[in-house]
C-alpha positions in Angstrom: -10.0 6.8 18.2 -9.5 9.7 20.2 -10.2 12.6 18.8 -7.4 13.9 16.2 -7.0 17.9 16.6 -5.5 19.7 13.5 -2.6 21.8 14.4 -1.2 24.3 11.7 2.3 24.9 10.6 3.1 27.9 8.8 5.7 28.1 6.1 7.8 31.0 4.8 5.7 31.6 1.7 2.9 32.3 4.0 1.0 28.6 3.6 -0.4 27.6 6.9 0.1 23.4 6.5 -2.4 21.2 8.5 -1.2 18.1 10.1 -1.5 16.2 13.1 1.2 14.7 15.0 1.1 11.7 18.0 3.7 11.5 19.9 5.1 8.2 20.8 8.1 5.9 20.0 10.8 6.3 17.3 11.2 5.7 14.8 7.8 7.4 13.9 5.6 6.8 10.7 4.8 9.8 8.5 2.1 9.5 5.9 2.2 11.5 2.6 -1.1 11.6 0.8 -2.0 11.3 -2.8 -2.7 14.4 -5.8 -6.2 16.0 -4.2 -6.1 13.7 -1.6 -6.3 15.1 2.1 -4.9 13.9 5.7 -8.0 12.2 6.7 -8.4 9.3 4.1 -8.4 5.6 5.1 -5.0 4.3 4.6 -3.9 7.8 6.9 -6.6 6.9 9.5 -5.7 3.5 9.8 -1.7 4.0 10.2 -2.8 6.5 12.7 -4.6 3.8 14.5 -2.0 1.5 14.2 0.2 4.1 16.0 -2.0 4.6 18.7 -2.0 0.8 19.6 1.9 0.0 19.4 2.6 3.6 20.9 4.5 4.4 17.5 5.1 8.5 17.2 2.9 9.5 13.8 2.5 12.6 11.9 0.3 13.0 8.7 -0.6 16.3 6.9 -2.2 18.2 4.1 0.0 19.8 0.8 -1.0 23.4 0.3 -4.3 23.7 -1.7 -5.3 20.3 -0.1 -7.4 19.5 2.9 -7.4 22.0 6.0 -4.2 23.4 4.1 -4.2 27.2 3.0 -3.7 28.0 -0.7 -5.5 26.8 -3.9 -5.2 24.0 -5.6 -4.6 25.1 -8.9 -1.7 27.4 -7.6 0.3 23.9 -6.4 3.3 22.3 -8.3 5.3 19.2 -7.8 8.2 21.6 -6.0 6.1 23.5 -3.9 4.3 20.1 -2.6 7.9 18.7 -1.5 8.8 21.6 0.0 5.8 21.1 2.5 6.5 17.7 3.2 10.1 18.8 4.0 8.7 21.5 5.9 6.8 18.9 8.1 9.7 16.1 8.2 12.1 19.4 9.5 9.6 21.2 11.8 6.7 18.5 12.9 8.4 15.3 13.1 11.0 14.3 15.2 13.9 11.8 15.2 13.9 8.9 12.4 10.7 8.4 10.7 9.6 5.5 8.2 7.9 7.9 5.2 4.8 6.3 4.0 3.9 7.6 0.5 0.3 7.1 -1.3 0.5 7.7 -5.4 1.9 11.0 -5.8 2.9 10.5 -2.1 5.1 7.7 -3.5 7.0 10.7 -5.2 7.1 13.3 -2.6 8.6 10.7 -0.2 11.7 10.3 -3.0 12.2 13.4 -3.1 12.0 14.2 0.9 14.3 10.9 1.3 17.2 12.2 -1.5 16.5 15.6 0.5 17.4 14.3 3.8 18.5 10.8 4.2 19.6 11.1 7.4 16.1 11.4 8.7 14.5 8.7 7.0 14.5 4.9 8.3 12.8 3.7 5.3 10.0 3.8 2.9 6.9 2.4 1.9 5.5 3.4 -1.3 1.7 2.3 -2.2 0.8 2.6 -5.6 3.7 5.3 -6.0 3.5 7.6 -8.7 7.0 9.4 -9.5 7.0 11.8 -12.6 3.3 11.4 -13.3 3.2 15.0 -14.7 5.6 13.8 -17.3 3.4 10.6 -18.2 0.2 12.9 -18.0 1.8 15.1 -21.0 2.9 11.9 -22.8 -0.1 10.1 -22.6 -3.0 12.0 -22.0 -2.6 15.1 -23.6 -4.4 14.7 -26.9 -4.0 17.5 -29.9 -7.3 19.0 -28.9 -5.9 19.4 -25.1 -2.7 20.4 -26.1 -4.3 23.2 -27.9 -6.4 24.2 -24.9 -3.4 24.2 -22.6 -1.8 26.5 -24.7 -4.6 29.1 -25.0 -5.7 29.0 -21.3 -2.7 27.6 -19.1 -4.8 24.6 -17.5 -7.4 21.7 -18.8 -9.7 20.2 -16.8 -9.4 16.5 -16.1 -10.8 14.2 -16.4 -12.8 15.5 -19.4 -16.1 13.3 -19.4 -19.4 14.2 -17.5 -19.6 10.9 -14.7 -16.2 12.2 -12.8 -16.0 15.9 -11.3 -13.4 17.7 -13.3 -10.4 19.3 -11.6 -7.6 21.9 -13.4 -4.2 20.5 -14.5 -1.9 23.6 -15.2 0.8 24.2 -17.7 2.3 25.2 -14.8 2.1 22.1 -12.7 2.9 20.1 -15.6 6.4 21.8 -16.6 7.6 22.6 -13.2 7.1 18.7 -12.9 10.1 18.0 -15.1 12.4 19.8 -12.7 11.6 16.6 -10.3 11.7 13.6 -12.5 13.2 10.4 -10.8 12.8 7.5 -13.6 15.4 8.9 -16.1 18.5 7.2 -13.8 19.6 6.1 -10.7 17.5 7.1 -7.5 20.7 7.8 -4.9 18.7 6.0 -1.8 20.3 3.2 0.0 17.4 2.9 2.8 15.2 -0.1 2.6 12.0 0.3 0.5 8.8 -1.4 0.3 6.6 -0.7 -2.8 3.0 -1.9 -2.9 1.1 -1.8 -6.3 -2.0 -3.4 -7.6 -2.2 -4.9 -11.1 -5.6 -4.0 -11.7 -4.5 -0.2 -11.1 -6.2 2.5 -14.1 -4.3 5.2 -12.6 -0.4 4.1 -12.1 0.7 1.1 -13.8 2.5 -1.1 -11.7 4.9 -1.1 -13.9 6.1 2.2 -12.7 6.9 0.5 -9.4 8.8 -2.2 -10.9 10.9 0.7 -12.5 11.6 2.3 -9.3 12.4 -0.7 -8.0 14.6 -1.4 -10.5 16.6 2.6 -10.6 16.5 2.5 -6.6 20.7 2.5 -5.6 20.0 0.2 -2.3 19.5 -3.8 -2.5 16.6 -3.7 0.3 14.1 -3.1 -1.9 10.9 -5.6 -2.2 7.5 -4.7 -4.5 4.6 -6.5 -3.8 1.9 -6.9 -6.3 -1.5 -7.5 -5.7 -3.1 -9.0 -8.3 -6.5 -7.9 -7.6 -5.9 -4.8 -5.8 -6.8 -1.0 -7.6 -5.2 2.3 -7.4 -6.6 2.8 -3.9 -5.7 0.3 -2.3 -7.7 0.8 1.0 -8.9 -2.6 1.0 -8.9 -4.3 4.9 -6.3 -6.5 3.6 -4.3 -3.8 1.4 -4.1 -1.8 4.6 -3.0 -4.8 6.8 -0.3 -5.4 4.1 0.6 -1.4 4.1 0.9 -1.2 8.2 3.2 -4.5 8.0 5.7 -3.1 5.9 5.9 0.3 8.0 6.1 -1.6 10.9 8.5 -4.1 10.0 11.1 -1.1 8.6 10.3 0.6 11.9 10.9 -2.2 14.2 13.8 -3.5 12.2 
């Protein structure tokens, strides 16, 4: 694959967002990565390779505090990262887009589509994680961690010795409550394709089923991968994602 030169978009808040744009046919694809991920991952790169092959426009980017973008990860919030996605959609992507959101990116793509419905031709959610901050508070915060969060303003997660821990801040968890989507109808009528692994131990496949049931539109399909985990980065998983994205872009 030819080198993909990184460019930067400066937001009004001073954050410099790293992105890559491939010129090509419209509608384009725009990839929205996950929590603590960056735009150089397997799925983002595979989508770029596909778009190069078929001549389709493509955009991928890093949220503030992620990858090559400026800022500190621990300063980020769901609202700020959603604004990052809108800044890229408004200032970098051109014309109608099929948004492909992975994990947290599935939350970001829904928020972006709600804010800019006229720009979105379709959505592909991969192990989508809307409202994961609320889920973290409900299922992951033990009494001990709650006390630590109250005292320090953050907790380190995961609290074990075999994974590198990272900070989960009270600001992230509380601000996330302003963007919850799974408590009522999601007012989107565009076509949506959801893909989720049934062995996903990070975000249950039942979250995608709930998204399907809450979406206002009827052209919504959920593909469950029985042996799939959270990453869905195997060749057969990538093929599913690309097929879904191309179907919506070409349709």
